PDB file of C-alpha atoms in Angstrom:
ATOM      1  CA  UNK S   1       6.878  -8.750  16.346  1.00 85.00           C
ATOM      2  CA  UNK S   2       5.914  -8.972  12.643  1.00 81.00           C
ATOM      3  CA  UNK S   3       4.743 -12.944  12.967  1.00 85.00           C
ATOM      4  CA  UNK S   4       3.208 -11.939  16.228  1.00 91.00           C
ATOM      5  CA  UNK S   5       1.154  -8.625  15.163  1.00 90.00           C
ATOM      6  CA  UNK S   6       0.633  -9.958  11.590  1.00 85.00           C
ATOM      7  CA  UNK S   7       1.346 -13.386   9.748  1.00 85.00           C
ATOM      8  CA  UNK S   8       0.437 -15.108  13.233  1.00 91.00           C
ATOM      9  CA  UNK S   9      -3.383 -13.463  13.566  1.00 92.00           C
ATOM     10  CA  UNK S  10      -3.452 -14.542   9.143  1.00 86.00           C
ATOM     11  CA  UNK S  11      -2.304 -18.017   9.701  1.00 86.00           C
ATOM     12  CA  UNK S  12      -5.143 -18.252  12.978  1.00 87.00           C
ATOM     13  CA  UNK S  13      -7.646 -16.646  11.246  1.00 87.00           C
ATOM     14  CA  UNK S  14      -7.210 -18.749   8.032  1.00 88.00           C
ATOM     15  CA  UNK S  15      -6.349 -22.398   8.986  1.00 91.00           C
ATOM     16  CA  UNK S  16      -7.655 -22.262  12.306  1.00 92.00           C
ATOM     17  CA  UNK S  17      -3.352 -22.912  13.195  1.00 92.00           C
ATOM     18  CA  UNK S  18      -0.790 -22.687  14.895  1.00 93.00           C
ATOM     19  CA  UNK S  19       2.655 -20.887  12.923  1.00 90.00           C
ATOM     20  CA  UNK S  20       5.604 -22.239  14.677  1.00 91.00           C
ATOM     21  CA  UNK S  21       3.577 -26.082  12.313  1.00 93.00           C
ATOM     22  CA  UNK S  22       2.456 -25.011   9.656  1.00 92.00           C
ATOM     23  CA  UNK S  23       4.211 -25.449   5.332  1.00 94.00           C
ATOM     24  CA  UNK S  24       4.647 -21.944   4.357  1.00 90.00           C
ATOM     25  CA  UNK S  25       5.107 -23.808   0.497  1.00 92.00           C
ATOM     26  CA  UNK S  26       2.235 -24.751   0.923  1.00 95.00           C
ATOM     27  CA  UNK S  27       0.256 -22.181   2.597  1.00 92.00           C
ATOM     28  CA  UNK S  28       1.678 -19.355   1.170  1.00 87.00           C
ATOM     29  CA  UNK S  29       3.890 -20.457  -1.224  1.00 89.00           C
ATOM     30  CA  UNK S  30       3.403 -16.322  -2.427  1.00 88.00           C
ATOM     31  CA  UNK S  31       5.887 -14.840   0.243  1.00 85.00           C
ATOM     32  CA  UNK S  32       8.346 -17.832  -0.205  1.00 89.00           C
ATOM     33  CA  UNK S  33       8.952 -15.853  -3.672  1.00 91.00           C
ATOM     34  CA  UNK S  34       8.540 -12.334  -2.574  1.00 90.00           C
ATOM     35  CA  UNK S  35      11.439 -13.662   0.358  1.00 89.00           C
ATOM     36  CA  UNK S  36      13.560 -14.805  -3.006  1.00 92.00           C
ATOM     37  CA  UNK S  37      13.416 -12.011  -4.967  1.00 93.00           C
ATOM     38  CA  UNK S  38      13.175  -9.055  -2.259  1.00 93.00           C
ATOM     39  CA  UNK S  39      15.568 -10.345  -0.254  1.00 91.00           C
ATOM     40  CA  UNK S  40      12.919 -10.240   2.974  1.00 88.00           C
ATOM     41  CA  UNK S  41       9.282  -9.675   3.544  1.00 84.00           C
ATOM     42  CA  UNK S  42       9.608  -6.665   4.597  1.00 85.00           C
ATOM     43  CA  UNK S  43      10.695  -4.823   1.335  1.00 92.00           C
ATOM     44  CA  UNK S  44       8.587  -7.235  -0.874  1.00 90.00           C
ATOM     45  CA  UNK S  45       5.569  -5.756   0.751  1.00 85.00           C
ATOM     46  CA  UNK S  46       6.730  -2.476   0.491  1.00 91.00           C
ATOM     47  CA  UNK S  47       7.755  -3.208  -3.001  1.00 91.00           C
ATOM     48  CA  UNK S  48       3.851  -4.553  -3.005  1.00 88.00           C
ATOM     49  CA  UNK S  49       2.436  -1.144  -1.688  1.00 89.00           C
ATOM     50  CA  UNK S  50       4.059   1.158  -4.095  1.00 90.00           C
ATOM     51  CA  UNK S  51       2.817  -0.922  -7.079  1.00 83.00           C
ATOM     52  CA  UNK S  52      -1.357  -1.003  -5.594  1.00 81.00           C
ATOM     53  CA  UNK S  53      -0.004   2.158  -5.120  1.00 82.00           C
ATOM     54  CA  UNK S  54       0.644   3.575  -9.197  1.00 76.00           C
ATOM     55  CA  UNK S  55      -2.283   0.516  -9.709  1.00 68.00           C
ATOM     56  CA  UNK S  56      -4.577   2.745  -7.820  1.00 65.00           C
ATOM     57  CA  UNK S  57      -3.973   5.762  -9.973  1.00 67.00           C
ATOM     58  CA  UNK S  58      -4.606   4.054 -13.300  1.00 59.00           C
ATOM     59  CA  UNK S  59      -7.883   3.206 -14.822  1.00 47.00           C
ATOM     60  CA  UNK S  60      -9.812  -0.073 -15.578  1.00 50.00           C
ATOM     61  CA  UNK S  61     -12.033  -2.362 -14.584  1.00 47.00           C
ATOM     62  CA  UNK S  62     -12.303  -2.928 -10.306  1.00 48.00           C
ATOM     63  CA  UNK S  63     -13.478  -5.689  -8.432  1.00 51.00           C
ATOM     64  CA  UNK S  64     -14.698  -5.801  -5.260  1.00 60.00           C
ATOM     65  CA  UNK S  65     -11.873  -7.339  -2.911  1.00 65.00           C
ATOM     66  CA  UNK S  66     -14.952 -10.185  -1.263  1.00 76.00           C
ATOM     67  CA  UNK S  67     -17.285 -12.208  -3.190  1.00 84.00           C
ATOM     68  CA  UNK S  68     -19.777 -14.611  -2.872  1.00 88.00           C
ATOM     69  CA  UNK S  69     -23.170 -15.936  -3.659  1.00 90.00           C
ATOM     70  CA  UNK S  70     -26.198 -13.640  -3.507  1.00 90.00           C
ATOM     71  CA  UNK S  71     -27.887 -15.910  -1.376  1.00 91.00           C
ATOM     72  CA  UNK S  72     -25.129 -17.220   0.947  1.00 89.00           C
ATOM     73  CA  UNK S  73     -22.791 -20.009  -0.120  1.00 89.00           C
ATOM     74  CA  UNK S  74     -25.868 -22.503   0.384  1.00 92.00           C
ATOM     75  CA  UNK S  75     -27.180 -21.001  -3.015  1.00 94.00           C
ATOM     76  CA  UNK S  76     -23.925 -22.298  -4.489  1.00 92.00           C
ATOM     77  CA  UNK S  77     -24.529 -25.840  -3.257  1.00 91.00           C
ATOM     78  CA  UNK S  78     -28.648 -25.485  -4.037  1.00 94.00           C
ATOM     79  CA  UNK S  79     -27.767 -23.876  -8.088  1.00 96.00           C
ATOM     80  CA  UNK S  80     -25.869 -26.559  -8.229  1.00 92.00           C
ATOM     81  CA  UNK S  81     -27.238 -29.681  -6.752  1.00 93.00           C
ATOM     82  CA  UNK S  82     -30.514 -28.194  -9.299  1.00 95.00           C
ATOM     83  CA  UNK S  83     -28.589 -28.759 -11.909  1.00 96.00           C
ATOM     84  CA  UNK S  84     -28.506 -32.547 -11.400  1.00 95.00           C
ATOM     85  CA  UNK S  85     -30.865 -35.528 -12.609  1.00 95.00           C
ATOM     86  CA  UNK S  86     -33.156 -36.059 -10.772  1.00 91.00           C
ATOM     87  CA  UNK S  87     -33.256 -38.376  -8.474  1.00 86.00           C
ATOM     88  CA  UNK S  88     -29.704 -38.961  -8.384  1.00 88.00           C
ATOM     89  CA  UNK S  89     -28.621 -36.382  -4.809  1.00 90.00           C
ATOM     90  CA  UNK S  90     -28.217 -38.528  -1.626  1.00 89.00           C
ATOM     91  CA  UNK S  91     -29.296 -36.131   1.073  1.00 88.00           C
ATOM     92  CA  UNK S  92     -28.283 -37.423   4.358  1.00 89.00           C
ATOM     93  CA  UNK S  93     -27.611 -40.716   3.870  1.00 90.00           C
ATOM     94  CA  UNK S  94     -23.516 -41.994   5.110  1.00 91.00           C
ATOM     95  CA  UNK S  95     -21.921 -44.500   2.734  1.00 93.00           C
ATOM     96  CA  UNK S  96     -20.532 -47.071   5.025  1.00 95.00           C
ATOM     97  CA  UNK S  97     -18.184 -49.197   2.294  1.00 96.00           C
ATOM     98  CA  UNK S  98     -16.140 -48.530  -1.220  1.00 97.00           C
ATOM     99  CA  UNK S  99     -15.958 -52.064  -2.785  1.00 97.00           C
ATOM    100  CA  UNK S 100     -14.219 -52.786  -6.012  1.00 95.00           C
ATOM    101  CA  UNK S 101     -15.013 -56.347  -8.007  1.00 93.00           C
ATOM    102  CA  UNK S 102     -14.050 -56.635 -12.041  1.00 90.00           C
ATOM    103  CA  UNK S 103     -17.450 -54.883 -13.016  1.00 90.00           C
ATOM    104  CA  UNK S 104     -16.196 -51.636 -11.103  1.00 93.00           C
ATOM    105  CA  UNK S 105     -16.688 -50.367  -7.673  1.00 97.00           C
ATOM    106  CA  UNK S 106     -19.421 -50.588  -5.319  1.00 97.00           C
ATOM    107  CA  UNK S 107     -21.202 -47.681  -2.967  1.00 96.00           C
ATOM    108  CA  UNK S 108     -23.215 -49.011   0.414  1.00 95.00           C
ATOM    109  CA  UNK S 109     -25.605 -46.027   0.249  1.00 93.00           C
ATOM    110  CA  UNK S 110     -28.488 -46.321   2.882  1.00 85.00           C
ATOM    111  CA  UNK S 111     -28.655 -50.318   3.205  1.00 87.00           C
ATOM    112  CA  UNK S 112     -28.688 -50.005  -1.438  1.00 91.00           C
ATOM    113  CA  UNK S 113     -25.254 -50.840  -3.257  1.00 94.00           C
ATOM    114  CA  UNK S 114     -24.612 -48.413  -5.493  1.00 93.00           C
ATOM    115  CA  UNK S 115     -22.576 -49.174  -9.008  1.00 95.00           C
ATOM    116  CA  UNK S 116     -19.985 -46.885 -10.363  1.00 94.00           C
ATOM    117  CA  UNK S 117     -17.641 -46.275 -13.799  1.00 93.00           C
ATOM    118  CA  UNK S 118     -15.645 -44.110 -11.159  1.00 96.00           C
ATOM    119  CA  UNK S 119     -15.123 -42.623  -8.188  1.00 97.00           C
ATOM    120  CA  UNK S 120     -14.718 -39.457  -6.252  1.00 98.00           C
ATOM    121  CA  UNK S 121     -13.565 -39.741  -3.153  1.00 98.00           C
ATOM    122  CA  UNK S 122     -14.693 -35.773  -1.313  1.00 96.00           C
ATOM    123  CA  UNK S 123     -15.383 -36.484   2.216  1.00 95.00           C
ATOM    124  CA  UNK S 124     -13.343 -35.161   5.369  1.00 94.00           C
ATOM    125  CA  UNK S 125     -10.460 -36.788   5.164  1.00 96.00           C
ATOM    126  CA  UNK S 126     -10.804 -39.409   8.121  1.00 96.00           C
ATOM    127  CA  UNK S 127     -13.476 -40.883   6.555  1.00 96.00           C
ATOM    128  CA  UNK S 128     -11.668 -40.967   2.985  1.00 97.00           C
ATOM    129  CA  UNK S 129      -9.055 -43.133   5.431  1.00 98.00           C
ATOM    130  CA  UNK S 130     -11.801 -44.713   6.359  1.00 97.00           C
ATOM    131  CA  UNK S 131     -13.406 -45.882   2.602  1.00 98.00           C
ATOM    132  CA  UNK S 132      -9.859 -46.668   1.427  1.00 98.00           C
ATOM    133  CA  UNK S 133      -8.610 -48.403   3.941  1.00 98.00           C
ATOM    134  CA  UNK S 134     -10.130 -51.765   2.385  1.00 97.00           C
ATOM    135  CA  UNK S 135      -7.898 -51.021  -0.337  1.00 97.00           C
ATOM    136  CA  UNK S 136      -4.349 -49.479   0.821  1.00 98.00           C
ATOM    137  CA  UNK S 137      -3.763 -49.447   4.000  1.00 98.00           C
ATOM    138  CA  UNK S 138      -0.573 -47.362   3.852  1.00 98.00           C
ATOM    139  CA  UNK S 139      -2.685 -44.719   1.742  1.00 98.00           C
ATOM    140  CA  UNK S 140      -5.418 -44.968   4.630  1.00 98.00           C
ATOM    141  CA  UNK S 141      -3.388 -43.873   6.421  1.00 98.00           C
ATOM    142  CA  UNK S 142      -0.904 -41.351   5.188  1.00 98.00           C
ATOM    143  CA  UNK S 143      -5.257 -40.523   4.747  1.00 98.00           C
ATOM    144  CA  UNK S 144      -5.685 -40.724   8.419  1.00 98.00           C
ATOM    145  CA  UNK S 145      -1.986 -38.773   9.550  1.00 98.00           C
ATOM    146  CA  UNK S 146      -3.746 -35.448   8.638  1.00 98.00           C
ATOM    147  CA  UNK S 147      -3.769 -33.114  11.758  1.00 96.00           C
ATOM    148  CA  UNK S 148      -6.826 -31.333  11.559  1.00 96.00           C
ATOM    149  CA  UNK S 149      -8.397 -28.328  13.683  1.00 96.00           C
ATOM    150  CA  UNK S 150     -11.759 -27.791  15.087  1.00 97.00           C
ATOM    151  CA  UNK S 151     -13.540 -24.428  15.026  1.00 97.00           C
ATOM    152  CA  UNK S 152     -16.982 -22.681  15.860  1.00 98.00           C
ATOM    153  CA  UNK S 153     -19.016 -19.514  14.609  1.00 98.00           C
ATOM    154  CA  UNK S 154     -21.031 -16.991  17.312  1.00 98.00           C
ATOM    155  CA  UNK S 155     -23.254 -14.900  14.408  1.00 98.00           C
ATOM    156  CA  UNK S 156     -24.847 -12.047  15.847  1.00 98.00           C
ATOM    157  CA  UNK S 157     -26.899  -9.470  14.405  1.00 98.00           C
ATOM    158  CA  UNK S 158     -26.487  -5.441  16.218  1.00 97.00           C
ATOM    159  CA  UNK S 159     -28.817  -2.817  15.121  1.00 96.00           C
ATOM    160  CA  UNK S 160     -26.023  -0.120  13.259  1.00 94.00           C
ATOM    161  CA  UNK S 161     -26.573   2.282  16.565  1.00 93.00           C
ATOM    162  CA  UNK S 162     -25.320  -0.556  18.734  1.00 93.00           C
ATOM    163  CA  UNK S 163     -21.868  -0.916  17.014  1.00 92.00           C
ATOM    164  CA  UNK S 164     -21.179   2.551  15.204  1.00 81.00           C
ATOM    165  CA  UNK S 165     -18.502   2.971  12.832  1.00 82.00           C
ATOM    166  CA  UNK S 166     -16.549  -0.535  11.074  1.00 87.00           C
ATOM    167  CA  UNK S 167     -13.339  -0.034  10.599  1.00 83.00           C
ATOM    168  CA  UNK S 168     -13.178  -2.126   6.575  1.00 89.00           C
ATOM    169  CA  UNK S 169     -14.839  -5.714   6.681  1.00 93.00           C
ATOM    170  CA  UNK S 170     -13.630  -7.727   9.656  1.00 95.00           C
ATOM    171  CA  UNK S 171     -10.610  -8.193  12.346  1.00 95.00           C
ATOM    172  CA  UNK S 172      -7.888 -11.377  12.467  1.00 95.00           C
ATOM    173  CA  UNK S 173      -6.510 -10.531  17.194  1.00 96.00           C
ATOM    174  CA  UNK S 174      -3.124 -12.008  17.594  1.00 95.00           C
ATOM    175  CA  UNK S 175      -2.929 -14.882  19.892  1.00 95.00           C
ATOM    176  CA  UNK S 176      -0.188 -12.665  21.824  1.00 95.00           C
ATOM    177  CA  UNK S 177      -3.159 -11.120  23.002  1.00 95.00           C
ATOM    178  CA  UNK S 178      -4.560 -13.433  25.286  1.00 95.00           C
ATOM    179  CA  UNK S 179      -8.166 -13.221  24.351  1.00 97.00           C
ATOM    180  CA  UNK S 180     -10.411 -16.080  22.640  1.00 97.00           C
ATOM    181  CA  UNK S 181     -11.349 -14.629  19.602  1.00 97.00           C
ATOM    182  CA  UNK S 182      -9.827 -15.734  16.880  1.00 96.00           C
ATOM    183  CA  UNK S 183     -11.898 -13.419  13.881  1.00 96.00           C
ATOM    184  CA  UNK S 184     -14.276 -11.222  13.201  1.00 97.00           C
ATOM    185  CA  UNK S 185     -15.849 -10.388  10.293  1.00 96.00           C
ATOM    186  CA  UNK S 186     -18.366  -8.235   9.025  1.00 96.00           C
ATOM    187  CA  UNK S 187     -20.575 -10.281   7.241  1.00 95.00           C
ATOM    188  CA  UNK S 188     -23.405  -6.635   5.991  1.00 94.00           C
ATOM    189  CA  UNK S 189     -19.528  -5.038   4.897  1.00 92.00           C
ATOM    190  CA  UNK S 190     -19.028  -7.656   2.696  1.00 92.00           C
ATOM    191  CA  UNK S 191     -21.567  -8.573   0.946  1.00 90.00           C
ATOM    192  CA  UNK S 192     -25.122  -6.758   0.602  1.00 88.00           C
ATOM    193  CA  UNK S 193     -27.779  -7.904   0.985  1.00 90.00           C
ATOM    194  CA  UNK S 194     -26.497  -9.782   4.329  1.00 93.00           C
ATOM    195  CA  UNK S 195     -28.721  -7.214   6.441  1.00 94.00           C
ATOM    196  CA  UNK S 196     -31.630  -5.140   6.416  1.00 94.00           C
ATOM    197  CA  UNK S 197     -30.916  -1.975   6.289  1.00 94.00           C
ATOM    198  CA  UNK S 198     -30.196  -0.293  10.328  1.00 94.00           C
ATOM    199  CA  UNK S 199     -28.538  -3.972  11.058  1.00 96.00           C
ATOM    200  CA  UNK S 200     -25.502  -4.690  11.085  1.00 96.00           C
ATOM    201  CA  UNK S 201     -24.252  -8.983  11.120  1.00 97.00           C
ATOM    202  CA  UNK S 202     -21.127 -10.090  12.777  1.00 98.00           C
ATOM    203  CA  UNK S 203     -19.631 -13.237  12.482  1.00 97.00           C
ATOM    204  CA  UNK S 204     -16.634 -14.276  15.388  1.00 98.00           C
ATOM    205  CA  UNK S 205     -13.956 -17.205  14.956  1.00 97.00           C
ATOM    206  CA  UNK S 206     -13.394 -19.315  18.001  1.00 98.00           C
ATOM    207  CA  UNK S 207     -11.806 -22.225  18.804  1.00 97.00           C
ATOM    208  CA  UNK S 208      -8.764 -23.590  16.449  1.00 96.00           C
ATOM    209  CA  UNK S 209      -5.803 -25.397  17.084  1.00 95.00           C
ATOM    210  CA  UNK S 210      -4.420 -23.202  19.976  1.00 95.00           C
ATOM    211  CA  UNK S 211      -7.672 -23.346  21.748  1.00 95.00           C
ATOM    212  CA  UNK S 212      -9.839 -26.320  20.903  1.00 95.00           C
ATOM    213  CA  UNK S 213     -11.758 -26.926  24.190  1.00 95.00           C
ATOM    214  CA  UNK S 214     -13.568 -23.995  23.344  1.00 96.00           C
ATOM    215  CA  UNK S 215     -15.144 -26.003  20.903  1.00 95.00           C
ATOM    216  CA  UNK S 216     -17.112 -28.085  23.645  1.00 96.00           C
ATOM    217  CA  UNK S 217     -18.206 -25.818  25.840  1.00 98.00           C
ATOM    218  CA  UNK S 218     -21.723 -24.593  26.125  1.00 98.00           C
ATOM    219  CA  UNK S 219     -23.997 -21.667  23.725  1.00 98.00           C
ATOM    220  CA  UNK S 220     -24.940 -19.978  25.966  1.00 98.00           C
ATOM    221  CA  UNK S 221     -21.158 -19.371  27.264  1.00 98.00           C
ATOM    222  CA  UNK S 222     -19.650 -19.049  23.433  1.00 98.00           C
ATOM    223  CA  UNK S 223     -22.374 -16.450  23.141  1.00 98.00           C
ATOM    224  CA  UNK S 224     -21.129 -14.555  26.406  1.00 98.00           C
ATOM    225  CA  UNK S 225     -17.059 -15.412  25.532  1.00 98.00           C
ATOM    226  CA  UNK S 226     -18.351 -13.543  22.018  1.00 98.00           C
ATOM    227  CA  UNK S 227     -20.453 -10.775  23.363  1.00 98.00           C
ATOM    228  CA  UNK S 228     -17.185  -9.495  26.253  1.00 97.00           C
ATOM    229  CA  UNK S 229     -15.157  -9.369  22.501  1.00 98.00           C
ATOM    230  CA  UNK S 230     -16.765  -7.032  20.860  1.00 97.00           C
ATOM    231  CA  UNK S 231     -17.512  -5.149  23.927  1.00 96.00           C
ATOM    232  CA  UNK S 232     -14.154  -4.652  24.455  1.00 96.00           C
ATOM    233  CA  UNK S 233     -12.768  -4.357  20.963  1.00 95.00           C
ATOM    234  CA  UNK S 234     -15.229  -2.418  18.998  1.00 94.00           C
ATOM    235  CA  UNK S 235     -17.247  -1.073  22.435  1.00 94.00           C
ATOM    236  CA  UNK S 236     -20.704  -3.340  20.505  1.00 95.00           C
ATOM    237  CA  UNK S 237     -23.305  -2.264  23.317  1.00 90.00           C
ATOM    238  CA  UNK S 238     -26.898  -3.579  23.444  1.00 91.00           C
ATOM    239  CA  UNK S 239     -28.847  -6.565  23.082  1.00 94.00           C
ATOM    240  CA  UNK S 240     -28.640  -8.356  19.563  1.00 97.00           C
ATOM    241  CA  UNK S 241     -31.250  -9.845  17.440  1.00 96.00           C
ATOM    242  CA  UNK S 242     -30.499 -12.274  15.666  1.00 96.00           C
ATOM    243  CA  UNK S 243     -27.336 -14.983  18.052  1.00 98.00           C
ATOM    244  CA  UNK S 244     -26.809 -18.309  16.438  1.00 98.00           C
ATOM    245  CA  UNK S 245     -23.974 -20.592  16.568  1.00 98.00           C
ATOM    246  CA  UNK S 246     -21.932 -22.844  14.825  1.00 98.00           C
ATOM    247  CA  UNK S 247     -19.531 -26.126  15.240  1.00 97.00           C
ATOM    248  CA  UNK S 248     -16.937 -27.189  12.582  1.00 96.00           C
ATOM    249  CA  UNK S 249     -16.298 -30.246  13.910  1.00 95.00           C
ATOM    250  CA  UNK S 250     -12.362 -31.307  12.529  1.00 95.00           C
ATOM    251  CA  UNK S 251     -13.200 -29.666   9.464  1.00 94.00           C
ATOM    252  CA  UNK S 252     -10.326 -27.624   9.339  1.00 95.00           C
ATOM    253  CA  UNK S 253      -6.591 -29.418   7.801  1.00 97.00           C
ATOM    254  CA  UNK S 254      -3.794 -28.500   8.989  1.00 97.00           C
ATOM    255  CA  UNK S 255      -1.097 -27.947   6.519  1.00 97.00           C
ATOM    256  CA  UNK S 256       2.182 -29.076   8.677  1.00 97.00           C
ATOM    257  CA  UNK S 257       5.548 -29.021   7.741  1.00 96.00           C
ATOM    258  CA  UNK S 258       6.346 -32.136   5.105  1.00 97.00           C
ATOM    259  CA  UNK S 259       2.083 -31.366   3.884  1.00 98.00           C
ATOM    260  CA  UNK S 260       2.873 -31.202   0.159  1.00 97.00           C
ATOM    261  CA  UNK S 261       5.608 -34.474   0.078  1.00 98.00           C
ATOM    262  CA  UNK S 262       2.530 -36.722   2.440  1.00 98.00           C
ATOM    263  CA  UNK S 263      -0.399 -35.287   0.140  1.00 98.00           C
ATOM    264  CA  UNK S 264       2.239 -36.798  -3.114  1.00 98.00           C
ATOM    265  CA  UNK S 265       3.213 -39.523  -1.825  1.00 98.00           C
ATOM    266  CA  UNK S 266      -1.510 -40.371  -1.683  1.00 98.00           C
ATOM    267  CA  UNK S 267      -1.505 -39.074  -4.744  1.00 97.00           C
ATOM    268  CA  UNK S 268       0.756 -41.490  -6.406  1.00 98.00           C
ATOM    269  CA  UNK S 269      -0.814 -44.512  -3.916  1.00 98.00           C
ATOM    270  CA  UNK S 270      -4.490 -42.980  -5.469  1.00 97.00           C
ATOM    271  CA  UNK S 271      -3.461 -43.513  -8.947  1.00 95.00           C
ATOM    272  CA  UNK S 272      -2.805 -46.715  -8.256  1.00 96.00           C
ATOM    273  CA  UNK S 273      -6.272 -47.654  -7.921  1.00 96.00           C
ATOM    274  CA  UNK S 274      -8.585 -47.885 -10.600  1.00 95.00           C
ATOM    275  CA  UNK S 275     -10.329 -45.298 -11.723  1.00 96.00           C
ATOM    276  CA  UNK S 276     -10.854 -43.475  -8.948  1.00 97.00           C
ATOM    277  CA  UNK S 277      -9.304 -40.456  -7.451  1.00 98.00           C
ATOM    278  CA  UNK S 278      -9.524 -37.910  -3.930  1.00 98.00           C
ATOM    279  CA  UNK S 279     -11.244 -34.238  -3.642  1.00 98.00           C
ATOM    280  CA  UNK S 280     -11.045 -31.497  -0.708  1.00 97.00           C
ATOM    281  CA  UNK S 281      -9.645 -29.250   1.035  1.00 97.00           C
ATOM    282  CA  UNK S 282      -7.606 -31.431   2.975  1.00 97.00           C
ATOM    283  CA  UNK S 283      -4.588 -31.721   0.059  1.00 98.00           C
ATOM    284  CA  UNK S 284      -4.013 -28.467  -1.850  1.00 96.00           C
ATOM    285  CA  UNK S 285      -5.985 -25.626  -0.789  1.00 95.00           C
ATOM    286  CA  UNK S 286      -8.796 -25.105   1.966  1.00 94.00           C
ATOM    287  CA  UNK S 287     -10.276 -22.079   0.313  1.00 91.00           C
ATOM    288  CA  UNK S 288     -13.431 -22.606  -2.201  1.00 91.00           C
ATOM    289  CA  UNK S 289     -11.477 -21.848  -5.430  1.00 91.00           C
ATOM    290  CA  UNK S 290      -9.299 -24.806  -3.820  1.00 94.00           C
ATOM    291  CA  UNK S 291     -11.737 -26.869  -3.547  1.00 94.00           C
ATOM    292  CA  UNK S 292     -13.700 -26.185  -6.658  1.00 94.00           C
ATOM    293  CA  UNK S 293     -10.947 -26.906  -8.442  1.00 96.00           C
ATOM    294  CA  UNK S 294      -9.825 -29.974  -6.983  1.00 97.00           C
ATOM    295  CA  UNK S 295     -12.987 -31.377  -8.111  1.00 97.00           C
ATOM    296  CA  UNK S 296     -12.467 -30.754 -11.548  1.00 97.00           C
ATOM    297  CA  UNK S 297      -9.020 -31.560 -11.870  1.00 97.00           C
ATOM    298  CA  UNK S 298     -10.049 -34.955 -10.130  1.00 97.00           C
ATOM    299  CA  UNK S 299     -13.020 -35.352 -13.098  1.00 97.00           C
ATOM    300  CA  UNK S 300     -10.405 -34.374 -15.183  1.00 97.00           C
ATOM    301  CA  UNK S 301      -8.216 -36.726 -14.506  1.00 95.00           C
ATOM    302  CA  UNK S 302     -11.159 -39.375 -14.037  1.00 96.00           C
ATOM    303  CA  UNK S 303     -12.884 -38.642 -17.354  1.00 94.00           C
ATOM    304  CA  UNK S 304      -9.462 -38.891 -19.465  1.00 92.00           C
ATOM    305  CA  UNK S 305      -8.350 -41.968 -18.650  1.00 85.00           C
ATOM    306  CA  UNK S 306     -11.484 -43.448 -19.457  1.00 82.00           C
ATOM    307  CA  UNK S 307     -11.965 -42.008 -22.488  1.00 82.00           C
ATOM    308  CA  UNK S 308      -7.918 -43.205 -23.046  1.00 78.00           C
ATOM    309  CA  UNK S 309      -8.850 -46.861 -23.296  1.00 74.00           C
TER     310      UNK S 309
END
């Protein structure tokens, strides 16, 4: 029951995955430590709850559970782009190929050839595999073997009067309930400024490994599914003001059993390619902080390697 009602919906909500195939060491290693220290997860969670209550009775700085950029995640990208020198950012341009000779790396981009002293490959795993296949077929196969799931979000705005009291910041749905909704986040309750006064912004998540067919359904059908689920689970009534459907094809890597062993082989093989590093959500974490750390580590690795020569 703990798996079906707690762990499963959390894993599905975070990884759009089937937890029967996930590597706990790669996804939630803290749970392994908790089990080893306290003998079971139930005992560990009870101990954690007592600790949290003790901390809550104390004093000191308090931090919000959820944080984001004021303008949304797009604002983070825009702020980073604004710090780059003029002319170095190319939007909507595919990297057609990656080659190397005695002078360094060359990228074929939009019909042009760009020369680079070092390259960080931060594309989705299947694209990284394509780019690296001419240089190391075994490495490309390892990267390509990382399974990915697709998902879709359906976002609504509703008058607060149509939604009523929203408990917490959202909810996840256990798969054993046989619903098509994976999770719903109350964006207007998590972050200030996401909706005007008198309105709520709700984002529904569908698809994933176990309901992969949903992503290909027409927008109208997905909207109808999401509205039906919100009506059943939250009692939401009335017409939405905003409706937006967004698909994420093959965007969520699946950290299956043996994932960390595969990543170790990938990293060892990548180290044999001079002045090249990998970054992204396919290797050691899918969250935004994990991806930021991945990019910083790749840059540090290349900078350290070049300055040491």
